[in-house]
Structures are given as structure tokens and as C-alpha cells.
Amino acid sequence: MADSSVSIKSSAALEAAGTIDIERCRDDFPVLRREVHGKPLAFLDNAASSQMPEPVMRAYTEYHSRYHANVHRGVHLLSQEATEAMEGARETLRGLINARSSKEVIFTSGATDAINLVMQSWGRTNVGEGDEILISTMEHHSNIVPWRMLCDEKGAVLKVIPVSDDGVLDMKAFADMLTDRTRLVGIVHVSNTLGTINPVAEITRIAHQHGVPVLVDGAQAVSHMKVDVQQIDCDFFVTSGHKMYGPTGIGILYGKQELLEKMPPWRGGGDMILSVSFDEVLYNELPYKFEAGTPNISGAIGMGKAAEYIMSVGYNAIHKKEQELLRYATEQLQTIEGLRIIGTAPEKSSVVSFVIDGVHPHDIGTVLDLEGVAVRTGHHCTQPLMDRLGIVATTRASMAMYNRREEIDQLVAGLRKTIEMFR
Amino acid sequence: MNDKLSQLYQQVLLDHNKTPRNYRVLDPADFEALGHNPLCGDKYKIFMNIDENNIVTDVTFIGDGCAISKASASMMTTFVKGKHIDEIEKLFHQFHDMAQGKLDPENDPNDLGRLKIFYGVRNLPARVKCATLCWHTLHAALKGKEKVTTE
Ligand SMILES: Cc1ncc(COP(=O)(O)O)c(C=O)c1O
């Protein structure tokens, strides 16, 4: 590491080493101080995008104000600093998910992009006519559509693991659905609609008994719980920066090195090559083989910073606080007559989806918005799950580590007001 | 109550949501069209009969969605009944402009009458489509020009 960028790294190290008191972390998120429609903001839409703390914004600004330059190609100082900061972020993210090597951490534009990379590169090479891809009923559209596209292209079959009425994956059915034609299992780690935490390590163990690789969609996992890809033993893991207190437009694909080595590049261009002639191209090594073109440098730095922020608060503290918020929200919401919680799995992250008799989720969402409460309403990009549960939409409150009980009280008061209006 | 809230969810709207008018299938129907907002799952079917002078003799709807979309459909049916289809064309454009805040029903010339209560959605971009869904559906039915007859 060059002297000049010591400041970048040392402030990072400082925060990673120190701890941030979770009760005070709220102060790091300036947006939480704002008002909407004349009311204090209660931001309960963290599963869509969580807010960014100041250290992330500072890292972002610092890149733009001090060393904005292209990476991996400059001899000048700014480019070296940018490269070091971006590779430092990769290393931080490697540590966050405990990958063996930072070669296994590929920057993408998000979880969706990462799944598409696997589909385009691994999928198009390894899936043929009559083969099967196994996903679950509770997948986000981003872990359905790419596989539907691949199956249509290859004449392969998309099979779907059922879920119970309370939103638990049917593990028995899963084991029975693995056949000698199964080429991949794609499973969401934490459901964005239900909050269900799936037993991904167990799923991987069973799939591996059949020699089937597993892709885990961890978009909703990383901000809430320690993810250890070696312990899960999954073959691919994807996540997005903006769902873990980082910026939008950035995410990662983790893949086991031996798999990534064998996969052909998907996008071609600069950075992903060692040498180019018109007759032949020599591809770069991992992870660059999959990172054609100038990457989202500031996004990568921001995402790395967000990972440091999470680690400095600590997953133990996060888990404790969020589970306490989940319990409180569940309790309080259940006091509302005619309200039914959708997704009551025993293992849940801090997400509560619900429907209320006689009031459409969109009207709930609008009234809550005008009361200062931000929630998500709709199908949450899980239409097949909605169909399975026989509903068109839910209202979803999703809590982050910085939320407070008062915000849940504000939600409940808003709901009572809504019901009164529509009764 | 919150100003924007009371402006949006006026009593008339809430009432039409709870007890929608003309909420039934029309069989046979001269025109019939399905309106669907896949983003929020709102789904309505609109049926309409006209006489030989192109005057609407009956118009009904079925379907489900949020209060704004349902009340809008209900009020639309009561409003366009007895009107000439050319008038409906004009109303469609006026309603559309009002919902988007391009037409101020209090100050700009218009024929929207009691439909003015939907002016409130202009402040809420996410809800504009809810109010206009039924109007788009009716408009599409008319534009189709082909008479759809139910068996
Ligand atoms: C479970 C899950 N998977 C994947 C995604 C897609 O993430 P992105 O839109 O950041 O690519 C989301 C985002 O809503 C999600 O909740």
C-alpha cells in the first residue's frame, strides 16, 4: 500500500477495529432526521434499500474529491490510490462473507446482475435440453426470470420447491425434487417478502449429495446476519450494496474459485483481458475476467465501507436489536383487528408483511406515507409467491438496526387511522 | 386530519369504494375491456352498451383494486351514462390531465363535475395510475371500435 493512501486505509481500519454503539448508530444516518409531509420520518422500507451512514458517504466523497481516476491501468498516483481503495473494498467484502480468496469476489452492478452473470456464463455452458433448474416459490423475480430465460433458450425445465402457508420451505419436497437432471439449485437466503430465513447450509449439503451446485441469493441476508460462504459451502452467493447500507448500482458475486476458473467470460472489453489481437484474446485472471469495462469504483469503495460499518457495529448487536424490533412489531401489529401477518416462519429476519381486511395495501401505503411512515406495498417482486398465498399484495414493514420502537408505534397509529377511514 | 389525506380520500371516494355503483357484469355488452395494472395487481373489467346515436345506455364494471381505482371506476360509470361517446373521449383527456396536475378543475374550463375530487392524486405520482386505470380501460374499449359481444 502506497504511503499516500494510508489515510484511506487507516481510517477504515480504525472503524473496523473500534465498535459503534448500536443505540447511537442512528446519528450516523442523516436522512433519518428529515421530515416527510410535515411528520418525522419513520423509515421502515429497509428491505427495498437501507439508508447510508456518513462514513460511507465520506468514503464516496473522498474518492471523488481526492483520487477519482480509473483503476488497474494508470501509472499515476491517483489511479494507484483508486485501485488500492477498490481492491481494499474487495478484500473487506471477502472478509465479510469469509470467502477463501478475493479472487472469488466479483463486482457486479447488484444481486440481479450477479445472478445474470451466473446464468449467462455458468448456465449457458452447463445447462442443456431436458436438464432441470430447481428454485423455490419464494424467490425474488431476479432469481426466477434469468432461469426462465435460460430454460426457454435451452429447453430445460424450471422446477419449483413449494412453501407452506406460513412461508416455510418444504425441505422434504426439496430433497425429493433433486434428480440426476438437476443442474443447479437457486435459493433465496432470506425472503424479502416474508422474512423467512432458509436453511441454506442444509440445502447445500443435500444438493451436494447429488452433485448439484447451489446459488444463494443473499440480497436480504448480509445486513442482518453473519454470512460465511465457506460454512454454507454454497457455490455462488450474490448480494447488493444498497441493501446493506451502501450505494446503489454495486453488488458482488461470490463463486468458488474452481467453478469461476472454468466459466467463460460473459462480457468482453477492457480490464478483463491480458492481451488482445484481432485473432485471439487472452483473458485476465480472476476476478477481473468477469469485470469488463471501467467498474463502479466509487460504488465498490462505498460498499466496502458499508461492510466495515456493519462489522464495527457487530452482527451480535444487530441481531439482538433487530430481533427485538421484530418481536415488538409482530406483537403490536397483532393487536390490530382484521390484520393478518403473512409469513410466520420460526426463523425470520426483521420483516413483517401483512394484509388488513377491507383495506387495499396501496391505500395503506399512501395513508402511512402521509403520516411519515415509509413502507413498501405491492407484490415485492415475488408474484409467484403472492399467487401461491392467494393474495395480490401486502404491506411490508422492514426494520434495520437503526430503527426504534417509536417508529413501529407510528406505524401502528397510522394503521389504526387507516382502518378508521376505510371502515 | 392531515390536509393531503383528507383532500385525497374524500368521503365521496370512500363511499364509492365501500359500495361501488354499477358493480356487475353486463351481458350482452357492446364494448368490453380489461384494465390491468400489473405493478399493483389492480384489475377491472368494464362493460358498456350504446344506442344507435352513440349514447351510452349502460356501463358497468367488476374487479378489484385499491380504493382510488375502485371509486374512480364506480364514479366513472355513474358519470358517463347517458353521454355521447365523443363526450367520453373529451372527458378521458380532461380527467387524465387533471390527475397529472396539468388541468386545474377549479380554474381551467372542463366538464369534470364531481370527478374533481380526484384532483388530489396529482400530489402522489404513485397513485395517478390508480385513478386513471378505468378511464384508460374505457378509452381502449372505445378505440378498439370493434364491438365485443359476450356469448
Ligand atoms: C431477495 C432479493 N433478491 C434479489 C434482489 C435484487 O436486488 P437488486 O435489485 O439490488 O439487484 C432483491 C431486491 O429487492 C431481493 O430482495
GROMACS .gro file of C-alpha atoms in nm, chain A residues 82-309:
model
  228
   82ALA     CA    1  -0.820   0.432  -0.670
   83THR     CA    2  -0.701   0.079  -0.747
   84GLU     CA    3  -0.588   0.025  -0.390
   85ALA     CA    4  -0.915   0.155  -0.248
   86MET     CA    5  -1.121  -0.063  -0.477
   87GLU     CA    6  -0.913  -0.372  -0.412
   88GLY     CA    7  -0.923  -0.289  -0.042
   89ALA     CA    8  -1.302  -0.290  -0.064
   90ARG     CA    9  -1.293  -0.627  -0.236
   91GLU     CA   10  -1.080  -0.761   0.046
   92THR     CA   11  -1.317  -0.619   0.308
   93LEU     CA   12  -1.613  -0.781   0.135
   94ARG     CA   13  -1.422  -1.106   0.111
   95GLY     CA   14  -1.378  -1.090   0.486
   96LEU     CA   15  -1.744  -1.001   0.541
   97ILE     CA   16  -1.864  -1.322   0.377
   98ASN     CA   17  -1.549  -1.520   0.460
   99ALA     CA   18  -1.456  -1.619   0.107
  100ARG     CA   19  -1.124  -1.801   0.077
  101SER     CA   20  -0.975  -1.555  -0.165
  102SER     CA   21  -1.061  -1.213  -0.303
  103LYS     CA   22  -1.037  -1.374  -0.646
  104GLU     CA   23  -1.374  -1.520  -0.561
  105VAL     CA   24  -1.533  -1.179  -0.516
  106ILE     CA   25  -1.653  -1.023  -0.840
  107PHE     CA   26  -1.801  -0.676  -0.850
  108THR     CA   27  -2.133  -0.652  -1.032
  109SER     CA   28  -2.399  -0.385  -1.050
  110GLY     CA   29  -2.606  -0.571  -0.791
  111ALA     CA   30  -2.759  -0.902  -0.696
  112THR     CA   31  -2.965  -0.915  -1.015
  113ASP     CA   32  -2.658  -0.857  -1.228
  114ALA     CA   33  -2.467  -1.124  -1.036
  115ILE     CA   34  -2.740  -1.385  -1.093
  116ASN     CA   35  -2.746  -1.292  -1.460
  117LEU     CA   36  -2.371  -1.338  -1.477
  118VAL     CA   37  -2.407  -1.691  -1.342
  119MET     CA   38  -2.691  -1.762  -1.582
  120GLN     CA   39  -2.508  -1.628  -1.886
  121SER     CA   40  -2.171  -1.780  -1.812
  122TRP     CA   41  -2.220  -2.090  -1.600
  123GLY     CA   42  -2.578  -2.159  -1.707
  124ARG     CA   43  -2.535  -2.137  -2.081
  125THR     CA   44  -2.233  -2.367  -2.059
  126ASN     CA   45  -2.373  -2.626  -1.824
  127VAL     CA   46  -2.746  -2.647  -1.885
  128GLY     CA   47  -2.891  -2.833  -2.181
  129GLU     CA   48  -3.216  -2.973  -2.310
  130GLY     CA   49  -3.412  -3.168  -2.052
  131ASP     CA   50  -3.193  -3.050  -1.766
  132GLU     CA   51  -3.358  -2.907  -1.458
  133ILE     CA   52  -3.309  -2.596  -1.251
  134LEU     CA   53  -3.457  -2.600  -0.907
  135ILE     CA   54  -3.566  -2.279  -0.736
  136SER     CA   55  -3.823  -2.202  -0.467
  137THR     CA   56  -4.168  -2.046  -0.462
  138MET     CA   57  -4.040  -1.757  -0.254
  139GLU     CA   58  -3.774  -1.637  -0.499
  140HIS     CA   59  -3.746  -1.272  -0.595
  141HIS     CA   60  -3.808  -1.215  -0.967
  142SER     CA   61  -3.434  -1.170  -1.007
  143ASN     CA   62  -3.381  -1.536  -0.920
  144ILE     CA   63  -3.668  -1.652  -1.141
  145VAL     CA   64  -3.655  -1.459  -1.465
  146PRO     CA   65  -3.292  -1.535  -1.562
  147TRP     CA   66  -3.358  -1.908  -1.512
  148ARG     CA   67  -3.687  -1.891  -1.700
  149MET     CA   68  -3.496  -1.728  -1.985
  150LEU     CA   69  -3.225  -1.993  -1.978
  151CYS     CA   70  -3.480  -2.276  -1.968
  152ASP     CA   71  -3.663  -2.127  -2.266
  153GLU     CA   72  -3.339  -2.096  -2.457
  154LYS     CA   73  -3.213  -2.446  -2.377
  155GLY     CA   74  -3.533  -2.644  -2.350
  156ALA     CA   75  -3.459  -2.703  -1.983
  157VAL     CA   76  -3.717  -2.735  -1.706
  158LEU     CA   77  -3.768  -2.491  -1.420
  159LYS     CA   78  -3.886  -2.673  -1.109
  160VAL     CA   79  -4.017  -2.503  -0.800
  161ILE     CA   80  -3.982  -2.611  -0.436
  162PRO     CA   81  -4.312  -2.549  -0.255
  163VAL     CA   82  -4.360  -2.341   0.061
  164SER     CA   83  -4.612  -2.388   0.337
  165ASP     CA   84  -4.890  -2.141   0.421
  166ASP     CA   85  -4.676  -1.984   0.691
  167GLY     CA   86  -4.389  -1.935   0.449
  168VAL     CA   87  -4.156  -2.223   0.533
  169LEU     CA   88  -3.970  -2.407   0.260
  170ASP     CA   89  -4.077  -2.770   0.217
  171MET     CA   90  -3.744  -2.944   0.276
  172LYS     CA   91  -3.891  -3.288   0.225
  173ALA     CA   92  -4.024  -3.191  -0.117
  174PHE     CA   93  -3.690  -3.029  -0.196
  175ALA     CA   94  -3.495  -3.349  -0.131
  176ASP     CA   95  -3.739  -3.544  -0.346
  177MET     CA   96  -3.717  -3.297  -0.632
  178LEU     CA   97  -3.344  -3.340  -0.686
  179THR     CA   98  -3.289  -3.570  -0.981
  180ASP     CA   99  -2.996  -3.670  -1.195
  181ARG     CA  100  -3.107  -3.396  -1.435
  182THR     CA  101  -3.087  -3.118  -1.174
  183ARG     CA  102  -2.809  -2.880  -1.272
  184LEU     CA  103  -2.850  -2.602  -1.019
  185VAL     CA  104  -3.039  -2.509  -0.705
  186GLY     CA  105  -3.117  -2.137  -0.672
  187ILE     CA  106  -3.242  -2.037  -0.329
  188VAL     CA  107  -3.310  -1.711  -0.152
  189HIS     CA  108  -3.127  -1.687   0.180
  190VAL     CA  109  -3.378  -1.452   0.340
  191SER     CA  110  -3.714  -1.386   0.174
  192ASN     CA  111  -3.768  -1.016   0.110
  193THR     CA  112  -4.146  -1.061   0.130
  194LEU     CA  113  -4.183  -1.299   0.425
  195GLY     CA  114  -3.860  -1.257   0.618
  196THR     CA  115  -3.818  -1.637   0.620
  197ILE     CA  116  -3.459  -1.742   0.674
  198ASN     CA  117  -3.391  -2.053   0.470
  199PRO     CA  118  -3.155  -2.328   0.593
  200VAL     CA  119  -2.909  -2.265   0.311
  201ALA     CA  120  -2.628  -2.475   0.458
  202GLU     CA  121  -2.860  -2.774   0.488
  203ILE     CA  122  -2.995  -2.714   0.138
  204THR     CA  123  -2.641  -2.702   0.004
  205ARG     CA  124  -2.544  -3.019   0.187
  206ILE     CA  125  -2.837  -3.208   0.037
  207ALA     CA  126  -2.782  -3.067  -0.312
  208HIS     CA  127  -2.414  -3.157  -0.298
  209GLN     CA  128  -2.503  -3.516  -0.215
  210HIS     CA  129  -2.650  -3.518  -0.565
  211GLY     CA  130  -2.354  -3.330  -0.708
  212VAL     CA  131  -2.568  -3.020  -0.770
  213PRO     CA  132  -2.421  -2.672  -0.718
  214VAL     CA  133  -2.615  -2.410  -0.523
  215LEU     CA  134  -2.663  -2.039  -0.580
  216VAL     CA  135  -2.772  -1.845  -0.272
  217ASP     CA  136  -2.945  -1.509  -0.321
  218GLY     CA  137  -2.821  -1.321  -0.019
  219ALA     CA  138  -2.957  -0.977  -0.104
  220GLN     CA  139  -3.158  -0.971   0.220
  221ALA     CA  140  -2.909  -1.157   0.436
  222VAL     CA  141  -2.590  -0.956   0.464
  223SER     CA  142  -2.728  -0.659   0.655
  224HIS     CA  143  -2.886  -0.882   0.918
  225MET     CA  144  -2.666  -1.182   0.986
  226LYS     CA  145  -2.316  -1.316   0.960
  227VAL     CA  146  -2.281  -1.493   0.629
  228ASP     CA  147  -1.999  -1.744   0.597
  229VAL     CA  148  -1.987  -1.881   0.245
  230GLN     CA  149  -1.739  -2.150   0.345
  231GLN     CA  150  -1.962  -2.269   0.624
  232ILE     CA  151  -2.269  -2.264   0.395
  233ASP     CA  152  -2.049  -2.424   0.131
  234CYS     CA  153  -2.264  -2.273  -0.145
  235ASP     CA  154  -2.111  -2.245  -0.490
  236PHE     CA  155  -2.241  -1.897  -0.566
  237PHE     CA  156  -2.361  -1.618  -0.341
  238VAL     CA  157  -2.493  -1.280  -0.454
  239THR     CA  158  -2.576  -0.958  -0.277
  240SER     CA  159  -2.633  -0.584  -0.334
  241GLY     CA  160  -2.467  -0.280  -0.178
  242HIS     CA  161  -2.783  -0.078  -0.134
  243LYS     CA  162  -2.944  -0.336   0.092
  244MET     CA  163  -2.652  -0.325   0.336
  245TYR     CA  164  -2.616   0.048   0.399
  246GLY     CA  165  -2.413   0.102   0.084
  247PRO     CA  166  -2.474   0.267  -0.251
  248THR     CA  167  -2.694   0.150  -0.538
  249GLY     CA  168  -2.553   0.014  -0.861
  250ILE     CA  169  -2.300  -0.212  -0.692
  251GLY     CA  170  -2.307  -0.569  -0.569
  252ILE     CA  171  -2.098  -0.880  -0.563
  253LEU     CA  172  -2.093  -1.230  -0.696
  254TYR     CA  173  -1.907  -1.479  -0.483
  255GLY     CA  174  -1.821  -1.801  -0.661
  256LYS     CA  175  -1.597  -2.091  -0.569
  257GLN     CA  176  -1.268  -2.041  -0.744
  258GLU     CA  177  -1.264  -2.378  -0.918
  259LEU     CA  178  -1.605  -2.305  -1.070
  260LEU     CA  179  -1.519  -1.949  -1.171
  261GLU     CA  180  -1.195  -2.064  -1.333
  262LYS     CA  181  -1.388  -2.294  -1.563
  263MET     CA  182  -1.656  -2.042  -1.653
  264PRO     CA  183  -1.622  -1.844  -1.976
  265PRO     CA  184  -1.631  -1.466  -1.950
  266TRP     CA  185  -1.970  -1.317  -2.024
  267ARG     CA  186  -1.897  -0.958  -2.116
  268GLY     CA  187  -1.599  -0.866  -2.325
  269GLY     CA  188  -1.397  -0.547  -2.319
  270GLY     CA  189  -1.121  -0.370  -2.136
  271ASP     CA  190  -0.988  -0.487  -1.798
  272MET     CA  191  -1.099  -0.846  -1.849
  273ILE     CA  192  -0.813  -0.927  -2.088
  274LEU     CA  193  -0.440  -0.990  -2.069
  275SER     CA  194  -0.376  -0.935  -2.436
  276VAL     CA  195  -0.584  -0.873  -2.743
  277SER     CA  196  -0.522  -0.920  -3.111
  278PHE     CA  197  -0.786  -0.940  -3.380
  279ASP     CA  198  -0.737  -1.313  -3.396
  280GLU     CA  199  -0.704  -1.403  -3.034
  281VAL     CA  200  -0.784  -1.279  -2.686
  282LEU     CA  201  -0.612  -1.390  -2.370
  283TYR     CA  202  -0.843  -1.344  -2.074
  284ASN     CA  203  -0.739  -1.189  -1.749
  285GLU     CA  204  -0.729  -1.389  -1.429
  286LEU     CA  205  -0.997  -1.389  -1.163
  287PRO     CA  206  -1.180  -1.182  -1.061
  288TYR     CA  207  -1.108  -0.942  -1.350
  289LYS     CA  208  -1.214  -1.195  -1.613
  290PHE     CA  209  -1.572  -1.109  -1.522
  291GLU     CA  210  -1.529  -0.734  -1.481
  292ALA     CA  211  -1.521  -0.593  -1.833
  293GLY     CA  212  -1.502  -0.218  -1.866
  294THR     CA  213  -1.447   0.052  -1.607
  295PRO     CA  214  -1.618  -0.068  -1.292
  296ASN     CA  215  -1.833   0.126  -1.048
  297ILE     CA  216  -1.530   0.234  -0.848
  298SER     CA  217  -1.699   0.468  -0.603
  299GLY     CA  218  -1.976   0.213  -0.557
  300ALA     CA  219  -1.727  -0.059  -0.475
  301ILE     CA  220  -1.548   0.167  -0.226
  302GLY     CA  221  -1.883   0.262  -0.071
  303MET     CA  222  -1.991  -0.099  -0.044
  304GLY     CA  223  -1.663  -0.190   0.120
  305LYS     CA  224  -1.712   0.093   0.367
  306ALA     CA  225  -2.064  -0.023   0.439
  307ALA     CA  226  -1.927  -0.369   0.518
  308GLU     CA  227  -1.679  -0.213   0.760
  309TYR     CA  228  -1.960  -0.018   0.918
   0.00000   0.00000   0.00000
